[in-house]
CSV table of C-alpha atoms (C1' of nucleotides) in Angstrom, one decimal:
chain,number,residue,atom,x,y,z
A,63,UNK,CA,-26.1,-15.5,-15.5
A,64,UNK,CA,-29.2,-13.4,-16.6
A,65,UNK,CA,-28.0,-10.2,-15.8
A,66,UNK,CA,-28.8,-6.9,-16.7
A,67,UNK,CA,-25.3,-5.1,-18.4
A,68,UNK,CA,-25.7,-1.7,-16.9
A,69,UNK,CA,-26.6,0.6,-14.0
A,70,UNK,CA,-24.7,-0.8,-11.6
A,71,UNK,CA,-23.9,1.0,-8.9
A,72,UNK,CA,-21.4,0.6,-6.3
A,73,UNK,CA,-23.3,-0.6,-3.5
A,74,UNK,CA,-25.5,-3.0,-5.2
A,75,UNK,CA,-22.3,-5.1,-6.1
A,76,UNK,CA,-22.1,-8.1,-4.5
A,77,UNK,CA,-18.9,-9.0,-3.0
A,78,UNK,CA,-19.5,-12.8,-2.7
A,79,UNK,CA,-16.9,-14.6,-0.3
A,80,UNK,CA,-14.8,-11.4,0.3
A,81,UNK,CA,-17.4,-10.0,2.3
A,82,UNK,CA,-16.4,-12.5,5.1
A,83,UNK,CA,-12.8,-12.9,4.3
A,84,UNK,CA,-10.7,-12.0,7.7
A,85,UNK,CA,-7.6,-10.5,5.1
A,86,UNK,CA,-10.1,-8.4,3.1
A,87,UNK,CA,-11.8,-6.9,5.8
A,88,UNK,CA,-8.6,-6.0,7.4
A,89,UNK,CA,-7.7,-4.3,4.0
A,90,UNK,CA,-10.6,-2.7,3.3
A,91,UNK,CA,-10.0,-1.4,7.5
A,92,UNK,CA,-6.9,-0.1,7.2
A,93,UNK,CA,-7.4,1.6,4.2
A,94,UNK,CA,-10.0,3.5,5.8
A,95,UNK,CA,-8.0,4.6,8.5
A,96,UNK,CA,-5.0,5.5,6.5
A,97,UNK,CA,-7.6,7.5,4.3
A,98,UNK,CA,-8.9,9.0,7.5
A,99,UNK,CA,-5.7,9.9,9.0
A,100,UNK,CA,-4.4,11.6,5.8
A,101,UNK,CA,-7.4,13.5,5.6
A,102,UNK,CA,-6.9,14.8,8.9
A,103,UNK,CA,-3.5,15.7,8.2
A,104,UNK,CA,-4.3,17.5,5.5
A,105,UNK,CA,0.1,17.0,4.3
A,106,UNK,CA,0.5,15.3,1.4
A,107,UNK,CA,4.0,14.8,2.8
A,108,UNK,CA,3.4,13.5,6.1
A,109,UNK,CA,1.9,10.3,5.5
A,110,UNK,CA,1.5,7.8,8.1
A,111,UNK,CA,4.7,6.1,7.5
A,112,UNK,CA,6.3,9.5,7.5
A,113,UNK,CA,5.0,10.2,10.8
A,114,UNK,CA,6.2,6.7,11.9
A,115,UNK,CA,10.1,7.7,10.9
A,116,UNK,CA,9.5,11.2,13.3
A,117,UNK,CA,8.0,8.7,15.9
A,118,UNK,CA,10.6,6.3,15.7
A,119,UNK,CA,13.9,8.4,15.1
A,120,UNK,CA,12.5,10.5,18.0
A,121,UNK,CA,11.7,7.6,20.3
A,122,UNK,CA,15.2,6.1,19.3
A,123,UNK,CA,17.3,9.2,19.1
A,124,UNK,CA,20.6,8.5,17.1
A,125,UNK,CA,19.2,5.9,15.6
A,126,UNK,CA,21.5,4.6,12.8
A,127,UNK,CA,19.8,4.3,8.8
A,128,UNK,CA,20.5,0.9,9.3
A,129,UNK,CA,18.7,0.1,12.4
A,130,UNK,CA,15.5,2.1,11.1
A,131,UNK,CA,15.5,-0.1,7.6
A,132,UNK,CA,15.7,-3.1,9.6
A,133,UNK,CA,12.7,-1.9,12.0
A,134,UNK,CA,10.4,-1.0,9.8
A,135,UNK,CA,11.1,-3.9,7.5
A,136,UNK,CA,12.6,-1.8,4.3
A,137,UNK,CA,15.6,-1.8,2.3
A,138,UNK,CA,18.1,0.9,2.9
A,139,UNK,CA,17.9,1.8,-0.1
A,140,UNK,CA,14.2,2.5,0.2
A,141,UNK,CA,15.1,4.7,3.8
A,142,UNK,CA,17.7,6.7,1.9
A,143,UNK,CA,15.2,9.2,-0.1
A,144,UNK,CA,12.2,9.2,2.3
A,145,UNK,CA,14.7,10.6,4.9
A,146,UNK,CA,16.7,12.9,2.8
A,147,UNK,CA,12.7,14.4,2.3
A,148,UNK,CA,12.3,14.7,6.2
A,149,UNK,CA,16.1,16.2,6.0
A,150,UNK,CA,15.2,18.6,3.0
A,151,UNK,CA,12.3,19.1,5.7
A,152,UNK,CA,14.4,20.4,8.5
A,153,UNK,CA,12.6,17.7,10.5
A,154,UNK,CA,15.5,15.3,10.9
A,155,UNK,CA,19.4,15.8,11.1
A,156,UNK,CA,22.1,13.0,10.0
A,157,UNK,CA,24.8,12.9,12.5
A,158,UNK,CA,28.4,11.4,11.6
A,159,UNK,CA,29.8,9.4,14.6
A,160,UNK,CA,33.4,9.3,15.5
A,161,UNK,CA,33.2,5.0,16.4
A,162,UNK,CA,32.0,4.2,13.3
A,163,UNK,CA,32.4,6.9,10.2
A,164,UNK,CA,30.3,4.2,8.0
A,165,UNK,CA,27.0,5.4,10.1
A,166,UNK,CA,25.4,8.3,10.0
A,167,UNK,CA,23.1,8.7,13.4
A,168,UNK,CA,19.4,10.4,12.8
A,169,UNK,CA,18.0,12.9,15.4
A,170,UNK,CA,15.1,15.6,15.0
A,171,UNK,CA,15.7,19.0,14.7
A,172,UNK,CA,13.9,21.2,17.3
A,173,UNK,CA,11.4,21.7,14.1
A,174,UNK,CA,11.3,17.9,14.0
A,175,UNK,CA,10.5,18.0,17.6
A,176,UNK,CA,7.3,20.6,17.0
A,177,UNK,CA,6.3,18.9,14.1
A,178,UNK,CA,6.4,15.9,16.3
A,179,UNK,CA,4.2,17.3,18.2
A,180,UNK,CA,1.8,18.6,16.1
A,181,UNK,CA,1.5,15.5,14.3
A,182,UNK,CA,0.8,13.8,17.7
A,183,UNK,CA,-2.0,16.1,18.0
A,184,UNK,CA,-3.5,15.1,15.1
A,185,UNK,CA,-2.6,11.5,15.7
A,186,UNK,CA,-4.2,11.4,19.4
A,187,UNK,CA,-7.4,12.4,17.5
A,188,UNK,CA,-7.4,9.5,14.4
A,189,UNK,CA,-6.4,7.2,17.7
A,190,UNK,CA,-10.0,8.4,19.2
A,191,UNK,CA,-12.0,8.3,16.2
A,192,UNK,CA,-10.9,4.3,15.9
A,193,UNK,CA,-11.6,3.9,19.6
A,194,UNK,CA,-14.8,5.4,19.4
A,195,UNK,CA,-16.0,3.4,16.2
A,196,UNK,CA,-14.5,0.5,18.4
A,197,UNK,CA,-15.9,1.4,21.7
A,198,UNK,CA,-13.5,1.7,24.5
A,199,UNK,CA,-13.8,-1.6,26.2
A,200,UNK,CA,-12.4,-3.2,23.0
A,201,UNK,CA,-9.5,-1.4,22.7
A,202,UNK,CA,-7.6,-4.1,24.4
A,203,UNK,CA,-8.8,-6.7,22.8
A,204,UNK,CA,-8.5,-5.5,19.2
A,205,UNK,CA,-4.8,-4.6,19.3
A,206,UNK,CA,-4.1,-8.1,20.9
A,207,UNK,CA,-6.2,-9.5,18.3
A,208,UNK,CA,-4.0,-7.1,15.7
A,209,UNK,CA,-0.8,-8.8,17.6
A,210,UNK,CA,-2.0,-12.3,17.2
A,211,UNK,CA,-2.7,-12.0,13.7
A,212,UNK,CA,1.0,-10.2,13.3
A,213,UNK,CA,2.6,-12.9,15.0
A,214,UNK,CA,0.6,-16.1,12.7
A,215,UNK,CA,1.5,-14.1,9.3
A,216,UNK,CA,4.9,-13.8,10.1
A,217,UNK,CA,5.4,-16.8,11.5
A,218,UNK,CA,4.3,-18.6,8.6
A,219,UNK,CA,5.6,-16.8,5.6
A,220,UNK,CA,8.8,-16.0,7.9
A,221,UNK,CA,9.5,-13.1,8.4
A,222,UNK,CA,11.7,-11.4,10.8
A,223,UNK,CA,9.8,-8.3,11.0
A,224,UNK,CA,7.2,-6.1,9.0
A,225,UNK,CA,6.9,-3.3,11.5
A,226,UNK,CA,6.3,0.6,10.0
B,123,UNK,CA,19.7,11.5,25.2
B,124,UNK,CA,22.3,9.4,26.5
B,125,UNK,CA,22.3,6.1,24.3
B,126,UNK,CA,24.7,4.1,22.3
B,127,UNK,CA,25.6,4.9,19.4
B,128,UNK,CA,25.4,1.7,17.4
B,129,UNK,CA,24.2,-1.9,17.6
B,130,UNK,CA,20.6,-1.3,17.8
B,131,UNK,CA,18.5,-4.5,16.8
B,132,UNK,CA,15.7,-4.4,15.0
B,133,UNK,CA,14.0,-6.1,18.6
B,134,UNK,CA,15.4,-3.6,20.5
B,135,UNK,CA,13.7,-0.4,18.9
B,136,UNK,CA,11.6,1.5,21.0
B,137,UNK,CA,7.9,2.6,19.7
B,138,UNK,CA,6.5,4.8,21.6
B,139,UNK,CA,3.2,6.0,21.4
B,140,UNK,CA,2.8,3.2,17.9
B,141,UNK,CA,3.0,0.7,20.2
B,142,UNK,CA,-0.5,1.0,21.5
B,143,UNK,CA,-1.7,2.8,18.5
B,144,UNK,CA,-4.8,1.5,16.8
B,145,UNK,CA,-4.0,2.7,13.1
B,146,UNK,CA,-0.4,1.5,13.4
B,147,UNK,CA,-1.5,-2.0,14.7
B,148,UNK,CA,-3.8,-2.3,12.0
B,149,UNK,CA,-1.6,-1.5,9.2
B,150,UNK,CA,0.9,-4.0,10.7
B,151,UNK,CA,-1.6,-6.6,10.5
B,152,UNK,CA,-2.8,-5.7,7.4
B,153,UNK,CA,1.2,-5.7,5.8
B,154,UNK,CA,2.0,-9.3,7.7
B,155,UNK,CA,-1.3,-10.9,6.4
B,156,UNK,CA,-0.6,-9.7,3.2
B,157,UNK,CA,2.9,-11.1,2.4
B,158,UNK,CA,1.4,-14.4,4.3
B,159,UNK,CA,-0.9,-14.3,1.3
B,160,UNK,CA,1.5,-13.3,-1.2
B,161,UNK,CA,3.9,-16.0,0.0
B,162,UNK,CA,1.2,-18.9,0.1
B,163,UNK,CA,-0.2,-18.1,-3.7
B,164,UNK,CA,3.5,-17.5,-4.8
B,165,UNK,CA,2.6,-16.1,-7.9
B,166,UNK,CA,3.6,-12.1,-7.8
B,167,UNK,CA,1.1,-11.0,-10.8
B,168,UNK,CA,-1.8,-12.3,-8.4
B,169,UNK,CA,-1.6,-10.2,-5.2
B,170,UNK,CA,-5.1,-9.6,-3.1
B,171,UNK,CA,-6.0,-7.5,-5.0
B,172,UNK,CA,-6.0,-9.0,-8.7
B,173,UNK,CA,-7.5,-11.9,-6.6
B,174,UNK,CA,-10.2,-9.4,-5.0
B,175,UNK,CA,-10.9,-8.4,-8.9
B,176,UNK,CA,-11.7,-12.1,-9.7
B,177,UNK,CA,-14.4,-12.3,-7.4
B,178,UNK,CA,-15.9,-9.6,-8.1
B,179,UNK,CA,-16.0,-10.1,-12.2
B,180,UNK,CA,-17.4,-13.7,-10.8
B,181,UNK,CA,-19.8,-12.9,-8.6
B,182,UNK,CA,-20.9,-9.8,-11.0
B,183,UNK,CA,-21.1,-11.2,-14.5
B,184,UNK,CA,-21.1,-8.4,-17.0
B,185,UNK,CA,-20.2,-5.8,-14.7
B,186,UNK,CA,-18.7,-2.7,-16.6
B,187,UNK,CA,-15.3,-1.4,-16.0
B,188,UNK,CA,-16.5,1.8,-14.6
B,189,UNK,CA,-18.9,-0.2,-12.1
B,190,UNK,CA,-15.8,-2.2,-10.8
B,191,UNK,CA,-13.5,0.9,-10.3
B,192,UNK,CA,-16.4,2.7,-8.6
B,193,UNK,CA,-16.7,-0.5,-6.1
B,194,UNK,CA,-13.0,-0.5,-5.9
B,195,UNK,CA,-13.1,3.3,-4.9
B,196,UNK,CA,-10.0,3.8,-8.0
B,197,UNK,CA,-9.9,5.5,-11.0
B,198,UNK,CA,-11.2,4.1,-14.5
B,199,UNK,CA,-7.7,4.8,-15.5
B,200,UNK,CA,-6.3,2.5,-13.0
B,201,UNK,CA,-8.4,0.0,-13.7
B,202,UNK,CA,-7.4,-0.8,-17.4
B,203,UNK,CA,-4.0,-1.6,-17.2
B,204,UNK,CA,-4.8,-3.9,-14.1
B,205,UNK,CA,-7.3,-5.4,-16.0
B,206,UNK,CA,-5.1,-5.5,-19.6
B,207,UNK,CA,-3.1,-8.3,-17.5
B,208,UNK,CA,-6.2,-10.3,-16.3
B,209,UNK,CA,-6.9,-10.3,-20.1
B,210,UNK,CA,-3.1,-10.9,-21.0
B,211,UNK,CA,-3.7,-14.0,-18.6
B,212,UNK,CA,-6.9,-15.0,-20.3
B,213,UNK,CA,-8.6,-14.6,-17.1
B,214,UNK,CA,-11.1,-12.5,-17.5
B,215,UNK,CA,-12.9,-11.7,-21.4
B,216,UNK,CA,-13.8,-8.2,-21.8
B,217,UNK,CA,-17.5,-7.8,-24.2
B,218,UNK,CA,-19.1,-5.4,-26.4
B,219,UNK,CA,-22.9,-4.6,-25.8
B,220,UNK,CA,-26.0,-3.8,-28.2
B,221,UNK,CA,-27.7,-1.2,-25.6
B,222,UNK,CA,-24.8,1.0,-25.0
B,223,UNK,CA,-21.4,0.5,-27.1
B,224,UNK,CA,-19.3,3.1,-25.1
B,225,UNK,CA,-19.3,-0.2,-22.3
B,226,UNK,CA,-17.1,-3.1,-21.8
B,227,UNK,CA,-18.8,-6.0,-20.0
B,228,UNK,CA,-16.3,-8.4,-18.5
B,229,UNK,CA,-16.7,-11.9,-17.6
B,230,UNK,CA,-14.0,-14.9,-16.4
B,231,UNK,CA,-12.9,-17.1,-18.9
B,232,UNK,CA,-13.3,-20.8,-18.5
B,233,UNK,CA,-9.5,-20.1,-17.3
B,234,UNK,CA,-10.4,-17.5,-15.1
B,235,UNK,CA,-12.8,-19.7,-13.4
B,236,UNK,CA,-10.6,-22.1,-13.2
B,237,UNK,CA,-7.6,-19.7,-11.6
B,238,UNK,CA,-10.3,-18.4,-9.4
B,239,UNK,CA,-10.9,-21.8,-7.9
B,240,UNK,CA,-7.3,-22.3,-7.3
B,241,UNK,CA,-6.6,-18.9,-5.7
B,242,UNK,CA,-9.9,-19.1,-3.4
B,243,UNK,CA,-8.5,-22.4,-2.3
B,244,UNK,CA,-5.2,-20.4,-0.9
B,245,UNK,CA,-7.6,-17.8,0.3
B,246,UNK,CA,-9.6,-20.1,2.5
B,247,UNK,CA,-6.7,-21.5,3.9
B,248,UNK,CA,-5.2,-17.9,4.9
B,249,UNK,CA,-8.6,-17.1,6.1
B,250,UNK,CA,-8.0,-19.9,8.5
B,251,UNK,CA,-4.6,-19.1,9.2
B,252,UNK,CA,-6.1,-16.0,10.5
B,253,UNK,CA,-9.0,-17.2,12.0
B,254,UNK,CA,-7.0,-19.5,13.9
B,255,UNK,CA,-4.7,-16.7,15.1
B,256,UNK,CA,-7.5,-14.8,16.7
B,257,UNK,CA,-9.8,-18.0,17.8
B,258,UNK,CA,-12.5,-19.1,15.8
B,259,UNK,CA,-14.8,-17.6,18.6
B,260,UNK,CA,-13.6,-14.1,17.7
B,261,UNK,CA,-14.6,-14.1,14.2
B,262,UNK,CA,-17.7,-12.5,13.7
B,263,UNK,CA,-16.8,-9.5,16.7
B,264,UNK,CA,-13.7,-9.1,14.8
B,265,UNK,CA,-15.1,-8.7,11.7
B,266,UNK,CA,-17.6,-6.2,13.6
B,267,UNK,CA,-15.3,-3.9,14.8
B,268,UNK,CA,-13.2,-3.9,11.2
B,269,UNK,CA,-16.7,-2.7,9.9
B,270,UNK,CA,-17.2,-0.5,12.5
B,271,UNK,CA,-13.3,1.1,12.0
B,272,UNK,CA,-14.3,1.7,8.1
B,273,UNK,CA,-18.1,3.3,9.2
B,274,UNK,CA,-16.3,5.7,11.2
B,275,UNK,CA,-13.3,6.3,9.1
B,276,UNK,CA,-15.3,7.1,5.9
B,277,UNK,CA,-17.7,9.1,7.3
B,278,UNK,CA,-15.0,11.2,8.7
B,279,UNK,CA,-13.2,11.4,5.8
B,280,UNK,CA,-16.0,11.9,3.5
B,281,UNK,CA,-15.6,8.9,0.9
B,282,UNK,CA,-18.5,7.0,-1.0
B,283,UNK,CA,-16.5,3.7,-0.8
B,284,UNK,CA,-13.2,2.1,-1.3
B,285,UNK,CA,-13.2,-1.4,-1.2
B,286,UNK,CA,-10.8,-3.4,-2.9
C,114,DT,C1',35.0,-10.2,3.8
C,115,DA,C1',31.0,-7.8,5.7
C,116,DT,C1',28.4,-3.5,6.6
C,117,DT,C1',26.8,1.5,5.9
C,118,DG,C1',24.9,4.4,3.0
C,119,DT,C1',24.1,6.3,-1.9
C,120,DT,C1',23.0,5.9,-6.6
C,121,DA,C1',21.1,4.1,-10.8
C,122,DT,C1',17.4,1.7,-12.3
C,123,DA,C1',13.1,-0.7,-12.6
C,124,DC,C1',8.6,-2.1,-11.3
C,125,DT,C1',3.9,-1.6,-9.3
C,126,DC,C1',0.1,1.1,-8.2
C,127,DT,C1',-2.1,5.2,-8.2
C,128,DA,C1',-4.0,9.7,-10.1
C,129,DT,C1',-4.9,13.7,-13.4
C,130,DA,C1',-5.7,15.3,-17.9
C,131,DA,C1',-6.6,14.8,-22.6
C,132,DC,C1',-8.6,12.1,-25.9
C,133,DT,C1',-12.3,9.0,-28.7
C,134,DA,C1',-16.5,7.2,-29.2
C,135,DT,C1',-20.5,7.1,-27.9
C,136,DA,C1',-25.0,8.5,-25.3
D,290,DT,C1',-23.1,17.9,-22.0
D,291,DA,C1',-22.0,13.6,-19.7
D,292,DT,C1',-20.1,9.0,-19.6
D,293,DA,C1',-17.0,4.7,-20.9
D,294,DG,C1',-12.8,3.5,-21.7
D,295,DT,C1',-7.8,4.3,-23.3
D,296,DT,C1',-3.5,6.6,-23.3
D,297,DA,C1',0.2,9.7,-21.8
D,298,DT,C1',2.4,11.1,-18.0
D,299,DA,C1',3.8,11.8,-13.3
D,300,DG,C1',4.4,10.7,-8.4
D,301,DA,C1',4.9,7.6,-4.5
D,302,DG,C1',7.0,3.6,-2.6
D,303,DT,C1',9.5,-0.3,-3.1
D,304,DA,C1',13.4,-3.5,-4.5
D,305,DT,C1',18.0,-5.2,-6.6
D,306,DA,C1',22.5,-4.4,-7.9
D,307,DA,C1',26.7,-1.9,-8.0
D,308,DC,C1',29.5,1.2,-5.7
D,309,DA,C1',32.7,3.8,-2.3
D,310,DA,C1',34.1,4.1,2.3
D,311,DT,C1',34.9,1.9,6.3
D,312,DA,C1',35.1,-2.0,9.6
DNA sequence: TATTGTTATACTCTATAACTATA
DNA sequence: TATAGTTATAGAGTATAACAATA
């Protein structure tokens, strides 16, 4: 317990059994890489979850609110004012549909569609840095690693999905 | 373009260029073995990283506030109020200091040690949750390339540190 | 009755800035 | 001048509950 009271600095802390702790280290990981990715961005409003929505509404065009909630494991509730900021955007258009006038579809805009693209850009190049850090043969291995860790978590605290 | 308009499943969305995306796969992990965690402690008011906290204060007796926010790569300002409720739980004590009185030292209470011993008994067992998940034989390369993922992304992104 | 989407509201976590008390 | 810690405040992101419109 003898221990001197100041003067610590961050990297002589020690971090005890969190430094081998599988959850931890995936933290402090994707952390990183979030960090990373925003900073390559450079928009505060276009944060990785943001740029899963474009992904996503783009991949699954007329997508209902509903269906993306339920995809990305989030309330409605919690859809409806991160979408009305890609609408307020110009990024993303709501769509009424004649079948069911309770839905409201979601397609990009052509400016979506660019800033789709951009973003992809940017993307492509966070995707590399990873790889690289990674090396390239382990690409394969670390996202089914990723995959198997998804599938134990959910399994056991039962969850249908978590996904976005 | 052509696609239904309705009855998407949440299985059924297509993800594009996220499914083989290394960021988006980690985050996904990261999110499902977090709310394994948070479902196998139970208690809401000690997430991963009020538990990360602990260990740290433990393994660091009479580390100031400042030095535990630097290692945590937050703000001193969003330390206290995380730390006012470790207090407010009589976890962790916070202590004056002859040599330099602008400082807080803090320390876990016989409680906190207690708590600690509790929570690090869930956290061992979601360790091997995890470690199970991606075969014990995959540990140490796993926790490789995480440490490899957070070299890269912080040099990139031009941060000190920001564990925890 | 159930579902879609919005709104009101609240909670958590984070940061910046201003402050105090020291150093 | 600089640092430790607190406070006030604001901004994300999330959830629950209540609601209107529709199925």
């Amino acid at each position: 317990m003898a221990r001197r009271r100041t003067g610590n600095r961050a990297g002589e802390v020690r971090y005890g059994r969190l430094a081998g702790a599988l959850g931890f280290n995936l933290r402090i990981a994707q952390e990183a890489s979030f960090r990373a990715f925003a900073h390559r961005v450079g928009d505060a409003a276009m944060r990785p979850r943001r740029y899963a929505m474009l992904v996503l509404i783009r991949e699954n065009p007329g997508l209902t609110q509903a269906e993306l909630g339920r995809s990305a494991g989030r309330e409605k509730s919690s859809i409806t004012p991160a979408l009305n900021d890609l609408v307020k955007l110009g990024l993303v258009e709501r769509r009424a549909v004649a079948v069911d006038r309770r839905v409201q579809t979601l397609w990009l805009t052509r400016k979506g569609e660019q800033r789709y693209r951009e973003l992809t850009r940017h993307a492509v190049q966070h995707d590399r840095l990873l790889e690289r850090a990674i090396g390239r043969g382990n690409r394969v291995r670390f996202l089914g690693l990723l995959s198997r860790i998804v599938a134990a978590a959910q399994d056991y605290a039962g969850r249908e999905n978590n996904a976005i």
